[in-house]
Amino acid sequence: AAVGGYHRPVTHHAIAYVEIPAADLERAKDFYGSAFGWEFNDYSPDYAGIRSAHGSGEMGGLAGGGRGGSDGPLVLVESDDVDASARAVTEAGGVPDGDVYAYPGGRRFTFMDPDGNRLGVFQSDHSA
């Protein structure tokens, strides 16, 4: 899968990425940069990837756009077949927020588990 511009093996249904909501993206970048030394890849005024501590790729992202922390971080699970994963989530009792949709670099969906936790599942264009 391509994450942050490099390829790595897909680990089907492994936790692979975490998005942290940020009401103010620049403030969040300043905070995490100061607190943990994190560095970022800027994709838009509303999104910055968190660079991996291992030197290549990303471990997560800061999602701006005024969402704030009310929903908490979004855990993303990687899939080698996002459509099959969406069916499996629904069959197991999860409630998708909507259909699988495209994002720059792949396709994904989000859902609520039976306890009300919101998670996402993604498939990179390079893992198809």
JSON list of C-alpha atoms in Angstrom, two decimals:
[
{"chain": "A", "resi": 1, "resn": "ALA", "atom": "CA", "xyz": [0.00, 0.00, 0.00]},
{"chain": "A", "resi": 2, "resn": "ALA", "atom": "CA", "xyz": [1.17, 3.53, -0.64]},
{"chain": "A", "resi": 3, "resn": "VAL", "atom": "CA", "xyz": [1.13, 5.58, 2.52]},
{"chain": "A", "resi": 4, "resn": "GLY", "atom": "CA", "xyz": [2.83, 8.93, 2.44]},
{"chain": "A", "resi": 5, "resn": "GLY", "atom": "CA", "xyz": [4.53, 8.17, -0.87]},
{"chain": "A", "resi": 6, "resn": "TYR", "atom": "CA", "xyz": [6.09, 4.77, -0.23]},
{"chain": "A", "resi": 7, "resn": "HIS", "atom": "CA", "xyz": [4.95, 1.18, -0.63]},
{"chain": "A", "resi": 8, "resn": "ARG", "atom": "CA", "xyz": [4.58, -1.37, 2.13]},
{"chain": "A", "resi": 9, "resn": "PRO", "atom": "CA", "xyz": [2.77, -4.70, 2.36]},
{"chain": "A", "resi": 10, "resn": "VAL", "atom": "CA", "xyz": [-0.94, -4.60, 3.14]},
{"chain": "A", "resi": 11, "resn": "THR", "atom": "CA", "xyz": [-1.82, -6.28, 6.42]},
{"chain": "A", "resi": 12, "resn": "HIS", "atom": "CA", "xyz": [-5.49, -7.11, 5.90]},
{"chain": "A", "resi": 13, "resn": "HIS", "atom": "CA", "xyz": [-7.68, -5.80, 8.72]},
{"chain": "A", "resi": 14, "resn": "ALA", "atom": "CA", "xyz": [-4.77, -4.44, 10.80]},
{"chain": "A", "resi": 15, "resn": "ILE", "atom": "CA", "xyz": [-4.96, -1.03, 12.45]},
{"chain": "A", "resi": 16, "resn": "ALA", "atom": "CA", "xyz": [-2.85, 1.06, 10.11]},
{"chain": "A", "resi": 17, "resn": "TYR", "atom": "CA", "xyz": [-3.63, 4.76, 10.59]},
{"chain": "A", "resi": 18, "resn": "VAL", "atom": "CA", "xyz": [-5.21, 7.12, 13.12]},
{"chain": "A", "resi": 19, "resn": "GLU", "atom": "CA", "xyz": [-6.81, 10.48, 12.29]},
{"chain": "A", "resi": 20, "resn": "ILE", "atom": "CA", "xyz": [-6.93, 13.03, 15.08]},
{"chain": "A", "resi": 21, "resn": "PRO", "atom": "CA", "xyz": [-9.64, 15.70, 14.72]},
{"chain": "A", "resi": 22, "resn": "ALA", "atom": "CA", "xyz": [-8.41, 19.29, 14.97]},
{"chain": "A", "resi": 23, "resn": "ALA", "atom": "CA", "xyz": [-10.64, 22.36, 15.23]},
{"chain": "A", "resi": 24, "resn": "ASP", "atom": "CA", "xyz": [-7.56, 24.47, 14.33]},
{"chain": "A", "resi": 25, "resn": "LEU", "atom": "CA", "xyz": [-5.09, 22.54, 12.16]},
{"chain": "A", "resi": 26, "resn": "GLU", "atom": "CA", "xyz": [-2.16, 24.95, 12.65]},
{"chain": "A", "resi": 27, "resn": "ARG", "atom": "CA", "xyz": [-2.63, 24.93, 16.42]},
{"chain": "A", "resi": 28, "resn": "ALA", "atom": "CA", "xyz": [-2.72, 21.11, 16.41]},
{"chain": "A", "resi": 29, "resn": "LYS", "atom": "CA", "xyz": [0.45, 20.92, 14.29]},
{"chain": "A", "resi": 30, "resn": "ASP", "atom": "CA", "xyz": [2.18, 23.34, 16.69]},
{"chain": "A", "resi": 31, "resn": "PHE", "atom": "CA", "xyz": [1.03, 21.33, 19.72]},
{"chain": "A", "resi": 32, "resn": "TYR", "atom": "CA", "xyz": [2.04, 17.88, 18.45]},
{"chain": "A", "resi": 33, "resn": "GLY", "atom": "CA", "xyz": [5.24, 19.21, 16.94]},
{"chain": "A", "resi": 34, "resn": "SER", "atom": "CA", "xyz": [6.25, 20.79, 20.27]},
{"chain": "A", "resi": 35, "resn": "ALA", "atom": "CA", "xyz": [5.01, 17.97, 22.51]},
{"chain": "A", "resi": 36, "resn": "PHE", "atom": "CA", "xyz": [6.26, 14.97, 20.53]},
{"chain": "A", "resi": 37, "resn": "GLY", "atom": "CA", "xyz": [8.50, 16.32, 17.77]},
{"chain": "A", "resi": 38, "resn": "TRP", "atom": "CA", "xyz": [6.07, 15.12, 15.10]},
{"chain": "A", "resi": 39, "resn": "GLU", "atom": "CA", "xyz": [6.53, 16.37, 11.54]},
{"chain": "A", "resi": 40, "resn": "PHE", "atom": "CA", "xyz": [3.79, 16.72, 8.96]},
{"chain": "A", "resi": 41, "resn": "ASN", "atom": "CA", "xyz": [2.97, 16.43, 5.27]},
{"chain": "A", "resi": 42, "resn": "ASP", "atom": "CA", "xyz": [0.55, 19.22, 4.35]},
{"chain": "A", "resi": 43, "resn": "TYR", "atom": "CA", "xyz": [-2.13, 18.06, 1.91]},
{"chain": "A", "resi": 44, "resn": "SER", "atom": "CA", "xyz": [-4.71, 20.84, 2.19]},
{"chain": "A", "resi": 45, "resn": "PRO", "atom": "CA", "xyz": [-5.73, 23.61, 4.57]},
{"chain": "A", "resi": 46, "resn": "ASP", "atom": "CA", "xyz": [-7.80, 20.95, 6.36]},
{"chain": "A", "resi": 47, "resn": "TYR", "atom": "CA", "xyz": [-5.48, 17.92, 6.43]},
{"chain": "A", "resi": 48, "resn": "ALA", "atom": "CA", "xyz": [-1.90, 17.10, 7.39]},
{"chain": "A", "resi": 49, "resn": "GLY", "atom": "CA", "xyz": [-0.35, 13.65, 7.46]},
{"chain": "A", "resi": 50, "resn": "ILE", "atom": "CA", "xyz": [1.72, 12.74, 10.51]},
{"chain": "A", "resi": 51, "resn": "ARG", "atom": "CA", "xyz": [5.09, 11.48, 9.29]},
{"chain": "A", "resi": 52, "resn": "SER", "atom": "CA", "xyz": [6.25, 8.14, 10.61]},
{"chain": "A", "resi": 53, "resn": "ALA", "atom": "CA", "xyz": [8.99, 8.19, 13.21]},
{"chain": "A", "resi": 54, "resn": "HIS", "atom": "CA", "xyz": [10.73, 5.54, 11.09]},
{"chain": "A", "resi": 55, "resn": "GLY", "atom": "CA", "xyz": [11.55, 8.07, 8.39]},
{"chain": "A", "resi": 56, "resn": "SER", "atom": "CA", "xyz": [9.15, 7.14, 5.60]},
{"chain": "A", "resi": 57, "resn": "GLY", "atom": "CA", "xyz": [5.41, 6.97, 5.28]},
{"chain": "A", "resi": 58, "resn": "GLU", "atom": "CA", "xyz": [2.80, 8.18, 7.72]},
{"chain": "A", "resi": 59, "resn": "MET", "atom": "CA", "xyz": [1.31, 6.87, 10.93]},
{"chain": "A", "resi": 60, "resn": "GLY", "atom": "CA", "xyz": [-1.75, 9.09, 10.95]},
{"chain": "A", "resi": 61, "resn": "GLY", "atom": "CA", "xyz": [-3.18, 12.46, 10.16]},
{"chain": "A", "resi": 62, "resn": "LEU", "atom": "CA", "xyz": [-4.64, 15.63, 11.60]},
{"chain": "A", "resi": 63, "resn": "ALA", "atom": "CA", "xyz": [-8.13, 16.24, 10.21]},
{"chain": "A", "resi": 64, "resn": "GLY", "atom": "CA", "xyz": [-9.07, 19.91, 10.36]},
{"chain": "A", "resi": 65, "resn": "GLY", "atom": "CA", "xyz": [-12.16, 21.57, 9.05]},
{"chain": "A", "resi": 66, "resn": "GLY", "atom": "CA", "xyz": [-13.57, 22.52, 12.43]},
{"chain": "A", "resi": 67, "resn": "ARG", "atom": "CA", "xyz": [-14.49, 19.01, 13.62]},
{"chain": "A", "resi": 68, "resn": "GLY", "atom": "CA", "xyz": [-12.72, 19.37, 16.93]},
{"chain": "A", "resi": 69, "resn": "GLY", "atom": "CA", "xyz": [-12.24, 16.53, 19.36]},
{"chain": "A", "resi": 70, "resn": "SER", "atom": "CA", "xyz": [-15.88, 15.72, 20.05]},
{"chain": "A", "resi": 71, "resn": "ASP", "atom": "CA", "xyz": [-15.74, 12.42, 18.16]},
{"chain": "A", "resi": 72, "resn": "GLY", "atom": "CA", "xyz": [-12.25, 11.49, 19.31]},
{"chain": "A", "resi": 73, "resn": "PRO", "atom": "CA", "xyz": [-9.59, 10.01, 17.04]},
{"chain": "A", "resi": 74, "resn": "LEU", "atom": "CA", "xyz": [-10.66, 7.88, 14.08]},
{"chain": "A", "resi": 75, "resn": "VAL", "atom": "CA", "xyz": [-8.93, 4.49, 13.96]},
{"chain": "A", "resi": 76, "resn": "LEU", "atom": "CA", "xyz": [-8.49, 3.23, 10.40]},
{"chain": "A", "resi": 77, "resn": "VAL", "atom": "CA", "xyz": [-8.18, -0.45, 9.53]},
{"chain": "A", "resi": 78, "resn": "GLU", "atom": "CA", "xyz": [-6.49, -1.44, 6.26]},
{"chain": "A", "resi": 79, "resn": "SER", "atom": "CA", "xyz": [-8.19, -3.85, 3.86]},
{"chain": "A", "resi": 80, "resn": "ASP", "atom": "CA", "xyz": [-7.18, -5.58, 0.66]},
{"chain": "A", "resi": 81, "resn": "ASP", "atom": "CA", "xyz": [-10.88, -5.63, -0.37]},
{"chain": "A", "resi": 82, "resn": "VAL", "atom": "CA", "xyz": [-12.79, -2.67, 1.10]},
{"chain": "A", "resi": 83, "resn": "ASP", "atom": "CA", "xyz": [-16.12, -3.73, -0.45]},
{"chain": "A", "resi": 84, "resn": "ALA", "atom": "CA", "xyz": [-15.92, -7.17, 1.18]},
{"chain": "A", "resi": 85, "resn": "SER", "atom": "CA", "xyz": [-14.94, -5.50, 4.47]},
{"chain": "A", "resi": 86, "resn": "ALA", "atom": "CA", "xyz": [-18.00, -3.23, 4.26]},
{"chain": "A", "resi": 87, "resn": "ARG", "atom": "CA", "xyz": [-20.25, -6.27, 3.79]},
{"chain": "A", "resi": 88, "resn": "ALA", "atom": "CA", "xyz": [-18.56, -8.08, 6.70]},
{"chain": "A", "resi": 89, "resn": "VAL", "atom": "CA", "xyz": [-18.97, -5.07, 9.01]},
{"chain": "A", "resi": 90, "resn": "THR", "atom": "CA", "xyz": [-22.67, -4.84, 8.18]},
{"chain": "A", "resi": 91, "resn": "GLU", "atom": "CA", "xyz": [-23.22, -8.60, 8.56]},
{"chain": "A", "resi": 92, "resn": "ALA", "atom": "CA", "xyz": [-21.49, -8.50, 11.97]},
{"chain": "A", "resi": 93, "resn": "GLY", "atom": "CA", "xyz": [-23.84, -5.76, 13.19]},
{"chain": "A", "resi": 94, "resn": "GLY", "atom": "CA", "xyz": [-21.87, -2.61, 12.39]},
{"chain": "A", "resi": 95, "resn": "VAL", "atom": "CA", "xyz": [-23.66, 0.40, 10.90]},
{"chain": "A", "resi": 96, "resn": "PRO", "atom": "CA", "xyz": [-21.86, 2.11, 7.99]},
{"chain": "A", "resi": 97, "resn": "ASP", "atom": "CA", "xyz": [-22.13, 5.92, 7.86]},
{"chain": "A", "resi": 98, "resn": "GLY", "atom": "CA", "xyz": [-22.63, 5.62, 4.10]},
{"chain": "A", "resi": 99, "resn": "ASP", "atom": "CA", "xyz": [-21.27, 3.88, 1.04]},
{"chain": "A", "resi": 100, "resn": "VAL", "atom": "CA", "xyz": [-17.62, 3.18, 0.30]},
{"chain": "A", "resi": 101, "resn": "TYR", "atom": "CA", "xyz": [-16.18, 6.37, -1.21]},
{"chain": "A", "resi": 102, "resn": "ALA", "atom": "CA", "xyz": [-13.02, 7.49, -2.98]},
{"chain": "A", "resi": 103, "resn": "TYR", "atom": "CA", "xyz": [-10.34, 9.65, -1.35]},
{"chain": "A", "resi": 104, "resn": "PRO", "atom": "CA", "xyz": [-7.00, 10.73, -2.82]},
{"chain": "A", "resi": 105, "resn": "GLY", "atom": "CA", "xyz": [-5.08, 7.46, -2.84]},
{"chain": "A", "resi": 106, "resn": "GLY", "atom": "CA", "xyz": [-7.85, 4.90, -2.42]},
{"chain": "A", "resi": 107, "resn": "ARG", "atom": "CA", "xyz": [-11.33, 4.10, -1.15]},
{"chain": "A", "resi": 108, "resn": "ARG", "atom": "CA", "xyz": [-12.80, 3.92, 2.36]},
{"chain": "A", "resi": 109, "resn": "PHE", "atom": "CA", "xyz": [-15.88, 3.89, 4.55]},
{"chain": "A", "resi": 110, "resn": "THR", "atom": "CA", "xyz": [-16.62, 4.67, 8.18]},
{"chain": "A", "resi": 111, "resn": "PHE", "atom": "CA", "xyz": [-18.99, 2.86, 10.51]},
{"chain": "A", "resi": 112, "resn": "MET", "atom": "CA", "xyz": [-20.26, 2.59, 14.07]},
{"chain": "A", "resi": 113, "resn": "ASP", "atom": "CA", "xyz": [-19.59, -0.61, 15.96]},
{"chain": "A", "resi": 114, "resn": "PRO", "atom": "CA", "xyz": [-22.26, -2.08, 18.31]},
{"chain": "A", "resi": 115, "resn": "ASP", "atom": "CA", "xyz": [-20.86, 0.00, 21.20]},
{"chain": "A", "resi": 116, "resn": "GLY", "atom": "CA", "xyz": [-21.09, 3.27, 19.27]},
{"chain": "A", "resi": 117, "resn": "ASN", "atom": "CA", "xyz": [-17.39, 3.59, 18.41]},
{"chain": "A", "resi": 118, "resn": "ARG", "atom": "CA", "xyz": [-16.69, 5.14, 14.99]},
{"chain": "A", "resi": 119, "resn": "LEU", "atom": "CA", "xyz": [-13.96, 3.45, 12.92]},
{"chain": "A", "resi": 120, "resn": "GLY", "atom": "CA", "xyz": [-12.95, 3.44, 9.28]},
{"chain": "A", "resi": 121, "resn": "VAL", "atom": "CA", "xyz": [-11.69, 0.90, 6.77]},
{"chain": "A", "resi": 122, "resn": "PHE", "atom": "CA", "xyz": [-9.54, 1.87, 3.79]},
{"chain": "A", "resi": 123, "resn": "GLN", "atom": "CA", "xyz": [-8.02, 0.25, 0.73]},
{"chain": "A", "resi": 124, "resn": "SER", "atom": "CA", "xyz": [-5.11, 2.00, -0.93]},
{"chain": "A", "resi": 125, "resn": "ASP", "atom": "CA", "xyz": [-5.08, 2.23, -4.72]},
{"chain": "A", "resi": 126, "resn": "HIS", "atom": "CA", "xyz": [-1.84, 0.25, -4.51]},
{"chain": "A", "resi": 127, "resn": "SER", "atom": "CA", "xyz": [-3.31, -2.65, -2.55]},
{"chain": "A", "resi": 128, "resn": "ALA", "atom": "CA", "xyz": [-6.00, -3.45, -5.10]}
]
